[in-house]
XYZ file of C-alpha atoms in Angstrom:
246
model
C 0.000 0.000 0.000
C 1.166 3.614 -0.456
C 3.345 5.169 2.204
C 1.455 7.995 3.884
C 1.804 9.938 7.093
C -0.711 9.201 9.880
C -2.977 12.154 9.074
C -3.365 11.019 5.450
C -3.974 7.428 6.521
C -6.859 8.633 8.692
C -8.208 10.751 5.825
C -8.038 7.820 3.360
C -9.619 5.164 5.591
C -12.345 4.470 3.042
C -10.210 3.828 -0.059
C -6.855 2.250 0.907
C -6.072 -1.084 2.519
C -8.459 -3.892 3.518
C -12.068 -3.511 2.392
C -15.019 -5.643 3.495
C -18.727 -5.306 2.732
C -21.446 -7.653 3.951
C -24.982 -7.481 2.571
C -27.772 -9.255 4.484
C -31.488 -8.766 3.824
C -30.787 -5.421 2.164
C -28.692 -4.156 5.085
C -25.111 -3.195 4.266
C -22.427 -3.677 6.927
C -18.872 -2.372 6.411
C -16.837 -3.854 9.292
C -14.345 -1.530 11.019
C -15.783 1.571 9.362
C -17.463 4.381 11.228
C -20.191 5.091 8.680
C -22.433 2.320 10.089
C -22.257 3.600 13.662
C -25.734 3.890 15.160
C -27.329 1.433 12.725
C -25.808 -1.708 14.248
C -24.758 -2.793 17.706
C -21.107 -3.778 17.296
C -18.073 -4.636 19.400
C -14.446 -4.647 18.277
C -11.197 -6.116 19.408
C -7.599 -6.308 18.221
C -5.094 -8.971 19.260
C -1.614 -10.156 18.355
C 0.277 -13.399 18.828
C 2.828 -13.835 21.607
C 5.638 -13.570 19.061
C 4.075 -10.479 17.513
C 4.066 -12.018 14.017
C 0.266 -12.284 13.643
C -2.236 -9.480 14.232
C -6.014 -9.991 14.375
C -8.866 -7.528 13.879
C -12.412 -8.548 14.804
C -15.854 -6.945 14.743
C -19.009 -8.595 16.040
C -22.338 -7.325 14.711
C -24.943 -8.311 17.298
C -27.744 -6.855 15.173
C -27.036 -9.110 12.189
C -25.695 -12.037 14.227
C -22.360 -12.088 12.401
C -18.701 -11.817 13.367
C -16.016 -10.832 10.883
C -12.305 -11.116 11.612
C -9.090 -11.055 9.652
C -5.430 -11.611 10.410
C -2.180 -10.398 8.876
C 0.965 -12.542 8.843
C 3.904 -12.982 6.526
C 5.658 -15.743 4.618
C 9.299 -15.520 3.624
C 8.559 -16.967 0.178
C 5.002 -15.823 -0.589
C 4.808 -12.414 1.105
C 1.900 -10.962 3.091
C -1.009 -13.232 4.006
C -4.410 -11.844 4.965
C -6.881 -14.466 6.185
C -10.548 -13.516 6.624
C -13.314 -15.401 8.409
C -17.029 -14.678 8.810
C -19.003 -16.503 11.496
C -22.762 -17.048 11.815
C -23.557 -16.360 15.492
C -27.291 -17.079 15.193
C -29.321 -20.254 15.636
C -30.461 -20.210 12.006
C -28.665 -20.591 8.650
C -27.795 -17.307 6.967
C -27.297 -16.381 3.314
C -25.243 -13.243 2.756
C -23.375 -11.469 0.000
C -19.750 -10.616 0.791
C -17.039 -8.545 -0.858
C -13.626 -8.714 0.773
C -10.060 -7.892 -0.214
C -7.598 -5.038 -0.564
C -7.595 -1.838 -2.587
C -5.037 0.774 -3.613
C -2.324 -1.819 -4.186
C 0.998 -0.170 -4.956
C 2.932 -1.357 -8.041
C 6.513 -2.501 -7.613
C 9.470 -0.104 -7.781
C 7.535 2.921 -6.479
C 9.334 4.429 -3.503
C 7.778 6.783 -0.964
C 9.216 9.926 -2.594
C 7.737 9.018 -5.995
C 4.372 8.176 -4.451
C 4.263 11.413 -2.457
C 5.334 13.737 -5.285
C 4.094 12.015 -8.462
C 1.114 9.895 -7.380
C -1.067 11.116 -10.275
C 1.634 10.196 -12.764
C 2.033 6.804 -11.123
C -1.715 6.208 -11.480
C -1.495 6.928 -15.200
C 1.133 4.215 -15.668
C -0.591 1.501 -13.606
C -1.597 -1.783 -15.226
C -3.495 -4.681 -13.609
C -3.699 -8.073 -15.327
C -5.864 -10.876 -13.930
C -5.214 -14.477 -14.955
C -8.735 -15.838 -14.568
C -7.983 -19.546 -14.225
C -5.586 -19.134 -11.299
C -7.092 -15.817 -10.089
C -3.591 -14.362 -9.990
C -3.449 -10.574 -10.289
C -0.259 -8.909 -11.511
C -0.187 -5.191 -10.758
C 2.692 -3.268 -12.310
C 3.796 -0.145 -14.089
C 3.212 -0.302 -17.836
C 6.580 1.479 -18.158
C 9.059 3.069 -15.802
C 8.750 6.766 -15.061
C 11.276 8.781 -17.031
C 11.433 12.390 -18.226
C 12.817 11.450 -21.629
C 11.009 10.252 -24.738
C 12.459 6.742 -24.529
C 10.881 3.355 -23.769
C 11.895 1.990 -20.380
C 10.390 -1.276 -19.220
C 9.447 -1.981 -15.625
C 10.494 -5.576 -14.985
C 9.017 -6.167 -11.513
C 5.437 -6.445 -10.294
C 3.210 -6.813 -7.263
C 1.283 -10.096 -7.223
C -1.835 -11.109 -5.314
C -3.898 -14.288 -5.347
C -6.456 -15.973 -3.120
C -7.205 -19.324 -1.552
C -10.191 -20.913 0.144
C -13.069 -19.392 -1.827
C -12.807 -20.781 -5.360
C -16.441 -19.923 -6.193
C -15.893 -16.211 -5.641
C -15.540 -13.690 -8.421
C -12.546 -11.364 -8.494
C -13.273 -7.634 -8.680
C -10.347 -5.641 -10.048
C -11.744 -2.115 -9.587
C -13.074 -0.801 -6.289
C -15.477 1.457 -8.184
C -17.372 -1.690 -9.309
C -18.370 -2.721 -5.780
C -21.854 -1.155 -5.856
C -22.582 -2.682 -9.261
C -21.589 -6.105 -7.956
C -23.776 -5.789 -4.863
C -26.781 -4.806 -6.967
C -26.202 -7.668 -9.412
C -25.457 -5.344 -12.329
C -21.806 -6.440 -12.703
C -21.560 -9.558 -14.858
C -17.776 -9.757 -14.873
C -14.896 -7.562 -13.814
C -12.320 -6.772 -16.532
C -9.158 -8.874 -16.606
C -7.034 -5.908 -17.762
C -7.320 -2.526 -16.048
C -5.215 0.457 -17.117
C -4.462 3.733 -15.349
C -6.403 2.851 -12.192
C -5.345 1.965 -8.684
C -5.019 -1.739 -8.076
C -7.685 -3.740 -6.256
C -8.217 -7.402 -5.514
C -11.604 -8.244 -4.024
C -13.241 -11.638 -3.636
C -17.010 -11.395 -4.033
C -19.919 -13.780 -3.898
C -22.823 -15.250 -1.981
C -22.263 -17.404 1.101
C -24.657 -19.755 2.892
C -23.468 -20.407 6.440
C -25.043 -22.844 8.884
C -25.802 -21.914 12.499
C -22.508 -21.552 14.352
C -20.606 -22.183 11.134
C -18.052 -20.055 9.322
C -16.383 -19.428 5.982
C -12.677 -18.637 5.685
C -10.464 -17.495 2.798
C -7.110 -15.767 2.271
C -5.418 -13.253 0.002
C -1.665 -13.535 -0.503
C 0.361 -10.593 -1.834
C 4.031 -10.155 -2.655
C 6.120 -7.244 -3.923
C 8.998 -6.723 -6.354
C 8.397 -9.983 -8.210
C 10.471 -10.671 -11.317
C 9.086 -12.193 -14.499
C 10.535 -15.598 -13.618
C 9.050 -15.396 -10.093
C 5.592 -14.581 -11.497
C 5.861 -17.466 -13.977
C 6.864 -19.857 -11.194
C 3.978 -18.691 -8.999
C 1.536 -19.184 -11.863
C 2.851 -22.717 -12.291
C 2.496 -23.482 -8.568
C -1.082 -22.176 -8.518
C -2.068 -25.079 -10.762
C -1.970 -27.108 -7.507
C -3.676 -24.787 -4.986
C -3.796 -27.358 -2.163
C -0.074 -28.006 -2.438
C 0.934 -24.350 -2.466
C -1.316 -23.633 0.530
C 0.255 -26.501 2.481
C 3.670 -24.980 1.719
C 2.490 -21.700 3.228
C 1.126 -23.370 6.361
């Protein structure tokens, strides 16, 4: 994600980082966001592991009878791992629509000075490519930034993929969220140019009483062409690659 000072992080809470939307019986719940305050009775908590290598965020919605939580941890080989879980706290089965993932992904090779001073120019050079079979998103610069009229390739990329929710659709633009929730979005584009990167799993979930659904998004930075090709090859066996992560 972009490097920002604390004041800008607080200002941009609604467009950068993890994003989750739950739709139940026409009621929209955005966990961890203040715009639903007063409509739902919620409680929050944050925890971390004893070693400090896993951090957990959790919000319980007593009105809807749902609990949503996610954790962040890291893998030396595969990068940052975000695991989300939604729990049905009621005595009845529930069917809900969920969108969950990350937005404003930063392409590789963009340092904090470039992001702070030339963010609009960076946006113009962004390119997202989704490989639909493996659901692997490659977010990169279409070309390196240079003030001369010469071609200059950018040979590294940010990658993100998911595990645990194979039936979900992948949304590659955060601006398409409302269309997806209303059923107007048939399919998100596999190639997105000049827009900030997003990777959102979306779909309908049926959860039994006391049951849960869990999935993960895995992101890595500064990946070479050979590393992306190897990852794509490994994703042909999703169970094996996930066991390697665990």
